[in-house]
Structures are given as structure tokens and as C-alpha cells.
PDB file of C-alpha atoms (C1' of nucleotides) in Angstrom:
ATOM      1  CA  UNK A   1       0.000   0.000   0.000  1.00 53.00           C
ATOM      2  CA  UNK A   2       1.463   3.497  -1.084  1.00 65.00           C
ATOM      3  CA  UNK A   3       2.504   5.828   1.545  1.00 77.00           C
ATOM      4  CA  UNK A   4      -0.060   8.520   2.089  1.00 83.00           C
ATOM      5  CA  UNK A   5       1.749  11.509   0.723  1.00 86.00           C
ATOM      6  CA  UNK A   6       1.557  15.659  -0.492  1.00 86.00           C
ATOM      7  CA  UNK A   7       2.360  16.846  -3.763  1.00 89.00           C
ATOM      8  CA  UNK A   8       2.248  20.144  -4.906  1.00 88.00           C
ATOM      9  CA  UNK A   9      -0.394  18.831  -8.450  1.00 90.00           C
ATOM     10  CA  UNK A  10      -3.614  18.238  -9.054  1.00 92.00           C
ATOM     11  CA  UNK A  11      -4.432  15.102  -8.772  1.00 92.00           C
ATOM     12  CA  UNK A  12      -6.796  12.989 -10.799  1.00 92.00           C
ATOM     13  CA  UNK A  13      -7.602   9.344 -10.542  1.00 91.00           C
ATOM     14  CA  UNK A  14      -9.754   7.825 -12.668  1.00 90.00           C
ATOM     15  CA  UNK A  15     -11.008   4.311 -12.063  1.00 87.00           C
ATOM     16  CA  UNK A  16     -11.683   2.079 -15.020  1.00 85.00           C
ATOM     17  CA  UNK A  17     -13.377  -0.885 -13.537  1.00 85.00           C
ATOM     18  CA  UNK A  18     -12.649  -2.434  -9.656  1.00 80.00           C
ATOM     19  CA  UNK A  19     -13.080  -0.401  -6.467  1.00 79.00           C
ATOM     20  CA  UNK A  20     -10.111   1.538  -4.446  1.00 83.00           C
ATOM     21  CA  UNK A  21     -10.476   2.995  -1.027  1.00 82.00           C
ATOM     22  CA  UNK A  22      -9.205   6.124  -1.110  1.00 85.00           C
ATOM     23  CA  UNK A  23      -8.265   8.652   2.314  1.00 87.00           C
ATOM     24  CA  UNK A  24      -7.583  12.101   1.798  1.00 86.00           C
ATOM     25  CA  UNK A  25      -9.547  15.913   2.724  1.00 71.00           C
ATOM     26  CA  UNK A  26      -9.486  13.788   6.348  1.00 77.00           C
ATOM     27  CA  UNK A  27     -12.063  11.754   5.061  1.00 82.00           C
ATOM     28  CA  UNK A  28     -12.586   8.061   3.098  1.00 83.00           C
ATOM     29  CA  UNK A  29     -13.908   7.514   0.259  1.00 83.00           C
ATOM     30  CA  UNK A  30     -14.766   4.304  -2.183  1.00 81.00           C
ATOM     31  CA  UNK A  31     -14.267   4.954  -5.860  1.00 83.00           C
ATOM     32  CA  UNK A  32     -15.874   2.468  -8.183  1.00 82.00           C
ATOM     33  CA  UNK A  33     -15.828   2.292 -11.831  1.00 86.00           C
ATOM     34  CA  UNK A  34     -16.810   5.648 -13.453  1.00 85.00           C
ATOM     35  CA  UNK A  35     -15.537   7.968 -10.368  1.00 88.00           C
ATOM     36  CA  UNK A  36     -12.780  10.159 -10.248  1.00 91.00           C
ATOM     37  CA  UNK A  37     -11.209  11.209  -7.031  1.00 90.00           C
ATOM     38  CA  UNK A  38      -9.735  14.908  -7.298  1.00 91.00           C
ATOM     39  CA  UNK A  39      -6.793  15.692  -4.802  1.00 91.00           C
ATOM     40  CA  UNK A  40      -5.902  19.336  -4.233  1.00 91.00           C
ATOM     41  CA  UNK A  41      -2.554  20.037  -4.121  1.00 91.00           C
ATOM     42  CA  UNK A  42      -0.881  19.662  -0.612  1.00 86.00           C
ATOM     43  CA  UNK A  43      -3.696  17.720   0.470  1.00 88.00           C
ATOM     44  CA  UNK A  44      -2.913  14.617   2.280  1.00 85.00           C
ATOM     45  CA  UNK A  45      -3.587  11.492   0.703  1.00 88.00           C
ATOM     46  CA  UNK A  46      -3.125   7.941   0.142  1.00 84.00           C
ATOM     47  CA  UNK A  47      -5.035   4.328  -1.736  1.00 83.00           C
ATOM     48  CA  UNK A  48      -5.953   1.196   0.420  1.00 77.00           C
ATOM     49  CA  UNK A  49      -7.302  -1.579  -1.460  1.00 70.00           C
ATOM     50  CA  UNK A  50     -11.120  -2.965  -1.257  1.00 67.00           C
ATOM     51  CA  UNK A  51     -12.617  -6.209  -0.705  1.00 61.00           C
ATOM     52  CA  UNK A  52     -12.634  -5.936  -4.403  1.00 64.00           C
ATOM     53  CA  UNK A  53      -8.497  -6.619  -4.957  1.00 66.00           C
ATOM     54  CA  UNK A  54      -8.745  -5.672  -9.087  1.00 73.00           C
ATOM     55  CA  UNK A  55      -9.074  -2.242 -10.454  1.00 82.00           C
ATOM     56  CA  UNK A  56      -7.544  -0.503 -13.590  1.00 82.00           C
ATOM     57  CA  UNK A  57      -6.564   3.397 -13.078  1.00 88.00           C
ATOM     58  CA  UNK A  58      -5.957   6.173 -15.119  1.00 88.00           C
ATOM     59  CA  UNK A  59      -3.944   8.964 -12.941  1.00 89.00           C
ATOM     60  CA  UNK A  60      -3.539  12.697 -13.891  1.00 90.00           C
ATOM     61  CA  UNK A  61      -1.072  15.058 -12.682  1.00 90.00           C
ATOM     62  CA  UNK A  62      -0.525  18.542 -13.419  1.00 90.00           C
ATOM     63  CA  UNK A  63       0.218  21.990 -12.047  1.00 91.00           C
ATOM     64  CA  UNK A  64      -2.247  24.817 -12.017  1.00 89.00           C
ATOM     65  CA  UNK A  65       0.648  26.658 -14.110  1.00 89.00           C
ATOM     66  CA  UNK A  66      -0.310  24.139 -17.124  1.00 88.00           C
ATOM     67  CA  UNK A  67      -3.943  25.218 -16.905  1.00 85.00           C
ATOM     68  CA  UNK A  68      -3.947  28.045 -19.196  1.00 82.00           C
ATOM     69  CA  UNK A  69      -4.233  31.648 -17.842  1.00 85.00           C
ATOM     70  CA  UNK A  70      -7.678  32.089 -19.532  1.00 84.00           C
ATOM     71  CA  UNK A  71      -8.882  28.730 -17.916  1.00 80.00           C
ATOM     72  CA  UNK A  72      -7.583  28.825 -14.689  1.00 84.00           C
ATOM     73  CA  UNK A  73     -10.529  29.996 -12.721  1.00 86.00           C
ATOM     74  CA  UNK A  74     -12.096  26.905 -13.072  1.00 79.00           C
ATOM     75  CA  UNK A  75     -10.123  25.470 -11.023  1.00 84.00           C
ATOM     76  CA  UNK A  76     -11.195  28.171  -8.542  1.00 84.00           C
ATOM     77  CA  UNK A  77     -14.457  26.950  -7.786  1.00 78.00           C
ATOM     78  CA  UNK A  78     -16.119  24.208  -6.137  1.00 78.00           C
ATOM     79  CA  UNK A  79     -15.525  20.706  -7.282  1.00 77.00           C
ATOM     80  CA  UNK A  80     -11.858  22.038  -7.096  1.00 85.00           C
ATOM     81  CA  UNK A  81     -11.939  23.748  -3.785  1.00 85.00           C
ATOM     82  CA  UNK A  82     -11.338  20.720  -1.884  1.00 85.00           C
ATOM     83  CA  UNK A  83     -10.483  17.151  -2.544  1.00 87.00           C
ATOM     84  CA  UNK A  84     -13.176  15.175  -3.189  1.00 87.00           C
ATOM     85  CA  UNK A  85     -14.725  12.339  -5.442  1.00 88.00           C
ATOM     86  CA  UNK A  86     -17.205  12.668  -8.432  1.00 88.00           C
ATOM     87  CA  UNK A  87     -19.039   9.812 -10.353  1.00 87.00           C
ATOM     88  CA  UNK A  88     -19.642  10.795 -14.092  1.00 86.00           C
ATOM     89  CA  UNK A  89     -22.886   9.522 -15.196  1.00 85.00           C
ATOM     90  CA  UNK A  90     -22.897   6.391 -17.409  1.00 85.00           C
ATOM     91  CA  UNK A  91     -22.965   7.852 -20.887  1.00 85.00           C
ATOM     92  CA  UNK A  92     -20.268  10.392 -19.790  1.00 85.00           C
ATOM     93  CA  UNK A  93     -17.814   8.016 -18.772  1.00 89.00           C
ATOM     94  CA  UNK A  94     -16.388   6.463 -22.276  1.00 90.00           C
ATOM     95  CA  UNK A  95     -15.892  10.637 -23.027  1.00 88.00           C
ATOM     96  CA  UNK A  96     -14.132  10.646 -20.145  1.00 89.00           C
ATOM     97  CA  UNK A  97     -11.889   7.486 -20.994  1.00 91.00           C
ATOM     98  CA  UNK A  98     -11.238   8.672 -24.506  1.00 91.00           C
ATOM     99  CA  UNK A  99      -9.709  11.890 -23.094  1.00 86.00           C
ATOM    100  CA  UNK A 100      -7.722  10.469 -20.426  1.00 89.00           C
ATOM    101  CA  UNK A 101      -6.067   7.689 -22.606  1.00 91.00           C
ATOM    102  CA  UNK A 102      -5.137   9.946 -25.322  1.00 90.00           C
ATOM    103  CA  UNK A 103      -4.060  12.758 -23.025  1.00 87.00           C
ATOM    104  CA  UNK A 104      -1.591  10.119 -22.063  1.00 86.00           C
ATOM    105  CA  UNK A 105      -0.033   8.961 -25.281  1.00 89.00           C
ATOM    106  CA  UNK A 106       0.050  12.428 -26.120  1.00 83.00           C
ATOM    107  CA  UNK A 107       2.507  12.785 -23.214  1.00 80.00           C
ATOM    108  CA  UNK A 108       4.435   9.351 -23.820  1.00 86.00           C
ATOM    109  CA  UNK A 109       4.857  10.304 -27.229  1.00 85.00           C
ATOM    110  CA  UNK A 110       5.646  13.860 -27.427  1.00 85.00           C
ATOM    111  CA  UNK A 111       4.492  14.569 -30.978  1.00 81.00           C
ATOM    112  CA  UNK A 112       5.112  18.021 -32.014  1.00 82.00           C
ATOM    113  CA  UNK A 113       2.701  20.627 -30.092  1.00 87.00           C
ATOM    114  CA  UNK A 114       1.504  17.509 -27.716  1.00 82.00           C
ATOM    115  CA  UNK A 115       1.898  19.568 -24.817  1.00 85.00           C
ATOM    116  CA  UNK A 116      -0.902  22.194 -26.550  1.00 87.00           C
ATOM    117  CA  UNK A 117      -3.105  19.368 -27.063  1.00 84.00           C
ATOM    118  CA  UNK A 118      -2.813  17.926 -23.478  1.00 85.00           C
ATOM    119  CA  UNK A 119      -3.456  21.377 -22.352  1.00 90.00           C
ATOM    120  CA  UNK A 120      -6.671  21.722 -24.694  1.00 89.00           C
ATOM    121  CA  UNK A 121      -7.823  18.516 -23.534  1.00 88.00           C
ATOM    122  CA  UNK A 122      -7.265  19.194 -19.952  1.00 88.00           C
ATOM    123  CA  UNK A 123      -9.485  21.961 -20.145  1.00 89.00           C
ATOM    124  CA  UNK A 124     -11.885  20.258 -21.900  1.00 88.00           C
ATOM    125  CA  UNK A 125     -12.025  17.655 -19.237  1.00 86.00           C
ATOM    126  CA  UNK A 126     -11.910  20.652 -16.437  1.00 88.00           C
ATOM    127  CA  UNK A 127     -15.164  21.598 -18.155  1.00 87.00           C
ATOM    128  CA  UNK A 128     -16.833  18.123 -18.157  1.00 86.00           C
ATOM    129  CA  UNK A 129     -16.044  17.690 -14.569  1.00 87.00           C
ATOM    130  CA  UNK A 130     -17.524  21.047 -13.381  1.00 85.00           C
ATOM    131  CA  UNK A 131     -20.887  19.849 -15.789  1.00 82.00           C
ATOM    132  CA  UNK A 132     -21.817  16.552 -13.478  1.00 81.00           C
ATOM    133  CA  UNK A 133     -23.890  16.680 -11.414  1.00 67.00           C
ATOM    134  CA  UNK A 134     -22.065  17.530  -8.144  1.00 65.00           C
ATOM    135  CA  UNK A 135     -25.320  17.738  -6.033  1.00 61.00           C
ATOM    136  CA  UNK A 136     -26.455  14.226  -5.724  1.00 59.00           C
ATOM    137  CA  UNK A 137     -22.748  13.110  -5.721  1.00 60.00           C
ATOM    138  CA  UNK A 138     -21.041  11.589  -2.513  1.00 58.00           C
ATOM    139  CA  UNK A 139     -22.208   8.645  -1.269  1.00 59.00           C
ATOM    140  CA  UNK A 140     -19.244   9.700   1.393  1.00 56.00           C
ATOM    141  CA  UNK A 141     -18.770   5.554   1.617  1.00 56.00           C
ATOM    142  CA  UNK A 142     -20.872   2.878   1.563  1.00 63.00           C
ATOM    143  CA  UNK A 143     -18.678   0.650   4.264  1.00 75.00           C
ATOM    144  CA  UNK A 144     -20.243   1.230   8.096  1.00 75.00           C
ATOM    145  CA  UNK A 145     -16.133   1.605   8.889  1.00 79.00           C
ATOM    146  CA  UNK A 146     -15.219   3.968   6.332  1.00 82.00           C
ATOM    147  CA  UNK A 147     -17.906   6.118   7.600  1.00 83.00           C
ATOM    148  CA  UNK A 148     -16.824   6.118  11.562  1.00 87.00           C
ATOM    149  CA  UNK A 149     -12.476   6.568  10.248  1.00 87.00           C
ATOM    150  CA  UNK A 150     -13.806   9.591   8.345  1.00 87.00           C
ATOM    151  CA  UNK A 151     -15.655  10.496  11.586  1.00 88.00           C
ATOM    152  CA  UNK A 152     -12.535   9.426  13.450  1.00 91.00           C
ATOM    153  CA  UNK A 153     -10.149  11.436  11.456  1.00 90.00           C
ATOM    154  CA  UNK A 154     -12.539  14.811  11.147  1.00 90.00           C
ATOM    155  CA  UNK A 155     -12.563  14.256  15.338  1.00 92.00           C
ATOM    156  CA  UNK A 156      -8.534  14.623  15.094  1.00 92.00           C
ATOM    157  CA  UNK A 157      -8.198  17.174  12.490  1.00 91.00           C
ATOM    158  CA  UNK A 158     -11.255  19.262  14.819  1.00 92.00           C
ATOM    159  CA  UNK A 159      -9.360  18.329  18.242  1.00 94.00           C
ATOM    160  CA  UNK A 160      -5.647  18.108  17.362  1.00 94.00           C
ATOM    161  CA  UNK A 161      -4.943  20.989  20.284  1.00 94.00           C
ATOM    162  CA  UNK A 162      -5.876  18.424  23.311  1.00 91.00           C
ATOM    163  CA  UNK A 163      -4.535  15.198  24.432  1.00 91.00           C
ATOM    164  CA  UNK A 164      -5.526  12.557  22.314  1.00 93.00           C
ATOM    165  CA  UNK A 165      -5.055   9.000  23.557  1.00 93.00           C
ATOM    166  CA  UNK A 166      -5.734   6.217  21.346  1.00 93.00           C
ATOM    167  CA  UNK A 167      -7.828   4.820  24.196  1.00 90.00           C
ATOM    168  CA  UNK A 168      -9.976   7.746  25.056  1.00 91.00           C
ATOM    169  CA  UNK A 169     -11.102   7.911  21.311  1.00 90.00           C
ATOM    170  CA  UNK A 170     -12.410   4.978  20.961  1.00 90.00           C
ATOM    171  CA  UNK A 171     -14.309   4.517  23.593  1.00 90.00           C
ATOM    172  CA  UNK A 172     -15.839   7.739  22.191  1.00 90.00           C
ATOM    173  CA  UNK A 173     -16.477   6.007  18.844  1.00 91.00           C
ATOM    174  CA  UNK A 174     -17.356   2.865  20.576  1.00 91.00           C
ATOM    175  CA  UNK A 175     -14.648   0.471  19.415  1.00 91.00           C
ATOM    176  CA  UNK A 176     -12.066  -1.318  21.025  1.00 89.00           C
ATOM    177  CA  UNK A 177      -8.688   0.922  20.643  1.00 91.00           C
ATOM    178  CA  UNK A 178      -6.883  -2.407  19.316  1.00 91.00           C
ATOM    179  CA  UNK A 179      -9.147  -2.294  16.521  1.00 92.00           C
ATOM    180  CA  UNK A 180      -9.676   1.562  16.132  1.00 92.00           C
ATOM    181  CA  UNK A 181      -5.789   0.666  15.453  1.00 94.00           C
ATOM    182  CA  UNK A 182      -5.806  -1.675  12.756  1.00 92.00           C
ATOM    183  CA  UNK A 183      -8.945  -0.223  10.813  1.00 90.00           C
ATOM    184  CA  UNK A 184      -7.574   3.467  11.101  1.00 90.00           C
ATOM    185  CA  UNK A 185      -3.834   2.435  10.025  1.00 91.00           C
ATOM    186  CA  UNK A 186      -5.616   0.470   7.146  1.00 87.00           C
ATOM    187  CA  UNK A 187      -7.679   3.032   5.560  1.00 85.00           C
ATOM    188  CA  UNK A 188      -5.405   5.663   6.078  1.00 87.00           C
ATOM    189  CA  UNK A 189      -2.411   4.421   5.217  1.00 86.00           C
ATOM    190  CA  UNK A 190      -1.221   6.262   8.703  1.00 89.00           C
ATOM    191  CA  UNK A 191      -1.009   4.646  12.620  1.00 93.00           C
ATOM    192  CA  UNK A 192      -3.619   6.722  14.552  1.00 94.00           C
ATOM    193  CA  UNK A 193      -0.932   8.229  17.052  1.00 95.00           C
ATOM    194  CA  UNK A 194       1.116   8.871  13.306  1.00 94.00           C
ATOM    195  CA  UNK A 195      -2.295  10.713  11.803  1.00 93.00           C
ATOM    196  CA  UNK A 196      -2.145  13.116  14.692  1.00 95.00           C
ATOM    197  CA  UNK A 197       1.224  13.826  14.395  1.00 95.00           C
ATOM    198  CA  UNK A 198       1.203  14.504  10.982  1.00 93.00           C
ATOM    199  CA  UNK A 199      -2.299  16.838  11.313  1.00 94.00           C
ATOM    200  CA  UNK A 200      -0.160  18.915  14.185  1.00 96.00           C
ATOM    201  CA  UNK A 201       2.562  19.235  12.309  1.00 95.00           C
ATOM    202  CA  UNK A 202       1.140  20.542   9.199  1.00 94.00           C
ATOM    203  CA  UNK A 203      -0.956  22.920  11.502  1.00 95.00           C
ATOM    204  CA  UNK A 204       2.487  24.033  12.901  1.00 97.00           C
ATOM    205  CA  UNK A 205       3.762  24.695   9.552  1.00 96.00           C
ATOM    206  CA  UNK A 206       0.927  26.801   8.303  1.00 95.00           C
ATOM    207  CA  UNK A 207       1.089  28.757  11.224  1.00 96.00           C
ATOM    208  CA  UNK A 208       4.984  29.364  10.443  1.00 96.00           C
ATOM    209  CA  UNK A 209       4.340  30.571   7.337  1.00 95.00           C
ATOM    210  CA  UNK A 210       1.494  32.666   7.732  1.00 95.00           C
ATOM    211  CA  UNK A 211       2.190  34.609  11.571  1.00 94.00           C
ATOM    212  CA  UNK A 212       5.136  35.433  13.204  1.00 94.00           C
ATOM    213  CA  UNK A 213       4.578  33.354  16.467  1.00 95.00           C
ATOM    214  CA  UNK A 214       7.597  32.221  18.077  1.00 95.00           C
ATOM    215  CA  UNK A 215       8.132  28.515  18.093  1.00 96.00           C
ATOM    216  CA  UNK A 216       7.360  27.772  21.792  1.00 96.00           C
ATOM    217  CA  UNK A 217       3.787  29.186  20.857  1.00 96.00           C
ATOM    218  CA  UNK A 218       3.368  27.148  17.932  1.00 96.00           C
ATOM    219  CA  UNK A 219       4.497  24.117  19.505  1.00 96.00           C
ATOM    220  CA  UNK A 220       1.751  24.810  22.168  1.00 95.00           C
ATOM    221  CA  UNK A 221      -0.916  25.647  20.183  1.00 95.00           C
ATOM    222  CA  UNK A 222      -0.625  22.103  18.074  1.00 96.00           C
ATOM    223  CA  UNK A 223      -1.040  20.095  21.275  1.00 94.00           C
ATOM    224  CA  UNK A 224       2.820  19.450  22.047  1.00 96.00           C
ATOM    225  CA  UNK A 225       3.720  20.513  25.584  1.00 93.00           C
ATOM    226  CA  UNK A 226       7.214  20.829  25.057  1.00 94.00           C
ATOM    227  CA  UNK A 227       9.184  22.573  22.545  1.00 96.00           C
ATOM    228  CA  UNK A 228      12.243  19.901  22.851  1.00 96.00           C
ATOM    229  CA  UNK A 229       9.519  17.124  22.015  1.00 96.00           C
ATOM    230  CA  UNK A 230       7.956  19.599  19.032  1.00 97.00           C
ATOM    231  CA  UNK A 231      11.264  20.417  17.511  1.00 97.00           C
ATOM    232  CA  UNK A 232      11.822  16.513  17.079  1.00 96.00           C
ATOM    233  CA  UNK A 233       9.070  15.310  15.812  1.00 96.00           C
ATOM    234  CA  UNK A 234       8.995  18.384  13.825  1.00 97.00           C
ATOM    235  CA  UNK A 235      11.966  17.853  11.782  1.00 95.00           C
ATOM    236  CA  UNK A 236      10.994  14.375  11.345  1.00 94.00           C
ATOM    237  CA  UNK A 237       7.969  15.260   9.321  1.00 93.00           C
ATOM    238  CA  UNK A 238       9.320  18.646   8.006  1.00 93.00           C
ATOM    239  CA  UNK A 239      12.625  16.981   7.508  1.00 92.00           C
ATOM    240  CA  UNK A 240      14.105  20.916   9.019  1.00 94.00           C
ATOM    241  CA  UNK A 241      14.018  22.394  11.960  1.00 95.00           C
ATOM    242  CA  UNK A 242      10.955  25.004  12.385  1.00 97.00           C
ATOM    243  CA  UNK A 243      12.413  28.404  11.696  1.00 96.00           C
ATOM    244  CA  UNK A 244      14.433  26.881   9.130  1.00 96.00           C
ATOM    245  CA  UNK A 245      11.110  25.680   7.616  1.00 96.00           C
ATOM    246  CA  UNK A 246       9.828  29.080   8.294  1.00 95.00           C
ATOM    247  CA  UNK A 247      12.876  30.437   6.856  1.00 92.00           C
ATOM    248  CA  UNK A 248      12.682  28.701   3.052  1.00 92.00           C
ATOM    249  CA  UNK A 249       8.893  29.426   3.120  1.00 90.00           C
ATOM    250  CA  UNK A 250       8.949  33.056   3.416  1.00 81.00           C
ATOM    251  CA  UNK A 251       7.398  33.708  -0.110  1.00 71.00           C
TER     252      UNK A 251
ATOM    253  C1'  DC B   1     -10.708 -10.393  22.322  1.00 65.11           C
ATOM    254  C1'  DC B   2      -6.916 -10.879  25.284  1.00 65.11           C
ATOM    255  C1'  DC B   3      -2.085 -11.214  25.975  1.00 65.11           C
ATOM    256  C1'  DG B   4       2.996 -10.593  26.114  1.00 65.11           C
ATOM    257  C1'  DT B   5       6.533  -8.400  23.823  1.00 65.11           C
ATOM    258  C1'  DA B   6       8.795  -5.048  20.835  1.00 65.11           C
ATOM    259  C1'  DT B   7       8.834  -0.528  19.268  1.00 65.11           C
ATOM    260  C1'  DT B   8       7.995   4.140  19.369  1.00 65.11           C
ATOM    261  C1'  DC B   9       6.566   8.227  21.661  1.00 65.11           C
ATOM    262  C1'  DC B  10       6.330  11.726  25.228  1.00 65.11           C
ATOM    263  C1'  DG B  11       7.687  14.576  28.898  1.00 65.11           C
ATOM    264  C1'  DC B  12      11.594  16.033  31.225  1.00 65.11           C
ATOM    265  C1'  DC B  13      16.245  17.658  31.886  1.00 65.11           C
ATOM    266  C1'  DA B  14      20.763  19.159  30.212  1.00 65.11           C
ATOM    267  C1'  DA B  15      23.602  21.246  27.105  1.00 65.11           C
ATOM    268  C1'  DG B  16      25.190  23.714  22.911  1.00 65.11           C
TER     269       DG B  16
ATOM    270  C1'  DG C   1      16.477  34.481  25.592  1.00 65.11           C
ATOM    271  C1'  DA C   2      15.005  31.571  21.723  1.00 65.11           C
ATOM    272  C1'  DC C   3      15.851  27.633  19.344  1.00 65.11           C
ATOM    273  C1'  DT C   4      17.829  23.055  18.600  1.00 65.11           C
ATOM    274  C1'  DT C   5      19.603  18.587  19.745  1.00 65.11           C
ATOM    275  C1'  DG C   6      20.369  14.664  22.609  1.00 65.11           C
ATOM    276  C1'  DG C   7      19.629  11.166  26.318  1.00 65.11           C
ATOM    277  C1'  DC C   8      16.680   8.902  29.606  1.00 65.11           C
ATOM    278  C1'  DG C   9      12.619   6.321  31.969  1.00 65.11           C
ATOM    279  C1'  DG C  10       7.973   5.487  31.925  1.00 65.11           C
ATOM    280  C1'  DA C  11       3.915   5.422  29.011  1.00 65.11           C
ATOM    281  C1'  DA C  12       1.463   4.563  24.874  1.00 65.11           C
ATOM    282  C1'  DT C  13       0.811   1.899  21.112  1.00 65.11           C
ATOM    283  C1'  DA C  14       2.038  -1.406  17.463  1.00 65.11           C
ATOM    284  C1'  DC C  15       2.729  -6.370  16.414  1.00 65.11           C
ATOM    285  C1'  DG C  16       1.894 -11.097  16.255  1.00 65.11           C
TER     286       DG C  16
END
DNA sequence: CCCGTATTCCGCCAAG
DNA sequence: GACTTGGCGGAATACG
């Protein structure tokens, strides 16, 4: 199972046929055949596999610098706002194929001016995206468990500032923490205790790019009690210390 | 589900 | 003084 991971792209997955499990926005989600899960960039993410072990993808990446200027704002608005997933009606979906696959030779093959016609075609799938329906989309997952880790994660991302015990959490979701422990780490790709970590950390970093808090503040604010503690597990995630992070991320 | 063990984390202090 | 790094023991949690 991949890693769950950040990138600075769009993301687009496209499933073919089979069924993925896919975490990211804090939340999980089961693509089937026809749906495309959109990832934001810097959004955490990662695929588990289903009961169903077969599936067939077709995965997009691309900056919003490729977009063209003229096009750009539709990746300002909603279906693009956050990560989510979208199922494109039947009769859609071979449109949809058609574009993806030859979006992709065009890449592999580099004929002259492919990069034009990738970019036309992006757009054109761009528009077809923001056309479905996004109203009666979502069935946020159809598993009973998928639905209470979503719950479980939203809880951590909403309550990363306080103690958070592995224990005290599930009892709150009614489960036993052992298997709060195996479900969570297998949806999400992250441990629980790793999850929280991770959410703190990223908290910490937005806050040292965007204020001019001293560490020590930071560190408290994100639920660590002690800077020594922060600063570790800090630079494990960040792979720098904080003000150096704060440092290469001052625009 | 419970258990024992291994691993990792956390809070604390000390030092640079 | 603020930040960073390191070591240590007990606690939490991961593993099988």
C-alpha cells in the first residue's frame, strides 16, 4: 500500500473498472468504476485496497501553471476547492476514458505541439467535470467503517490541540482501541498516534508561514507541551528544523 | 478479544 | 532568551 503523501499537483484518478479505497480531505472515500477522485494540491492522501483486490486506473497530474491563464478559474471553484470524489454519469464516462487515454499517449509520445493538445484537452475535461452533477454526488462511503475513520479522522483534524489517547477515542467512537488501530492504520495508510502527528505538524507549519509566532507558541498551540519534544518530531515530518522551515517558506 | 513483547513516543532535563 | 539537539525512563501503542 502506497505511503499517504503531499504533492504540490492536481491530482486525478480515474477508475476504469474495480473499487479503491481512497483517504484524503481527512475523510474516506470508495471509488468504483466511473468515479474520479480529485486531490488538491498539498492535500494529504493515500489508496488502500477494497474487498474488491482488481481495479484498472488512469492517474492525472498537473500543475495549475499548465492550466492556461484564460482557464484557470475553473479550477477556482467548487468541485476544485477541496479534494473530493465525483461519479460521471454512465454515458459520460467512455468521453471521459477517450480523453484520459489519449491525453496520455500524447505525453508518452511527445508529438510536435503535444503539450498544446494535453493542455486543450485538460481543459476540456476541467469543463466536463464542473458539468456533473455535483449535487447528488457523494455517497461519502458505503462501508459502516469507512464512515466512523472519516468520523474518526474529522474528530482529530477538529481536536488536534488536546490530548488525544488512542484509548480515550475509541471509547468515544465505541470500538475497542486495538481495533480503532488496525482499521484506522488500514484506511489511512497512517497509525492513529502517526495521523495526529502529521495533522499537528502541518498545523504548525501553516502557522509558520502565515504569523510570526515564536516557536514555543506554535508548539503549544498544536497540542505538544514541550518545545524539545515539538522540535523533534517536527523535523521528522518537516525533515528541518521550524524556523528553518519558516525560513525557506517566506514567499 | 486478550495477551505478552517489541517498538515508538512523550515529557523532562541538560547542554550547545 | 530563543531555538535546537540529545539522552533517559515510563507510558502509549504497534505487532503477532
Amino acid at each position: 500500500m502506497p505511503r499517504p503523501h503531499t504533492h504540490t499537483a492536481y491530482e486525478l484518478y480515474y477508475l476504469l473498472h474495480g473499487e479503491r479505497v481512497y483517504f484524503m480531505n481527512g475523510g474516506v472515500y470508495t471509488a468504483q468504476k466511473g468515479d474520479m477522485v480529485i486531490v488538491i494540491p498539498n492535500d494529504l492522501h493515500a489508496t488502500a485496497s477494497s474487498e474488491v483486490a482488481e481495479f484498472e486506473r488512469l492517474l492525472v497530474n498537473f500543475s495549475p501553471e499548465f492550466v492556461s491563464d484564460s482557464d484557470r478559474f475553473l479550477l477556482e471553484l467548487p468541485p476544485f476547492r477541496e479534494s473530493t470524489l465525483i461519479r460521471f454519469p454512465r454515458k459520460e464516462q467512455s468521453e471521459v476514458e477517450r480523453l484520459l487515454t489519449q491525453m496520455l499517449t500524447e505525453c508518452k509520445e511527445r508529438c510536435s505541439h503535444w503539450d498544446t493538445a494535453v493542455r486543450h484537452m485538460l481543459t476540456e475535461l476541467l469543463i466536463r467535470i464542473h458539468r456533473t452533477d455535483l449535487a447528488a454526488q457523494n455517497p461519502p462511503s458505503s462501508h459502516p467503517m469507512h464512515q466512523k475513520v472519516s468520523e474518526i479522522a474529522s474528530y482529530i483534524q477538529r481536536h488536534y490541540k488536546q490530548r488525544l489517547s488512542l484509548e480515550d477515542t475509541a471509547a468515544r467512537f465505541f470500538i475497542s482501541p486495538a481495533y480503532l488501530s488496525r482499521i484506522f492504520l488500514k484506511l489511512t495508510g497512517l497509525h492513529f498516534s502517526e495521523y495526529i502527528r502529521v495533522v499537528r505538524i502541518r498545523e504548525s507549519q501553516h502557522l509558520l508561514r502565515t504569523t510570526k509566532l515564536k516557536v514555543q507558541a506554535i508548539a503549544e498551540q498544536v497540542g505538544f507541551e514541550h518545545i524539545s519534544h515539538f522540535n523533534k518530531t517536527f523535523k521528522k515530518i518537516a525533515g528541518v528544523s521550524p524556523l528553518h522551515y519558516r525560513e525557506q517558506n517566506k514567499r
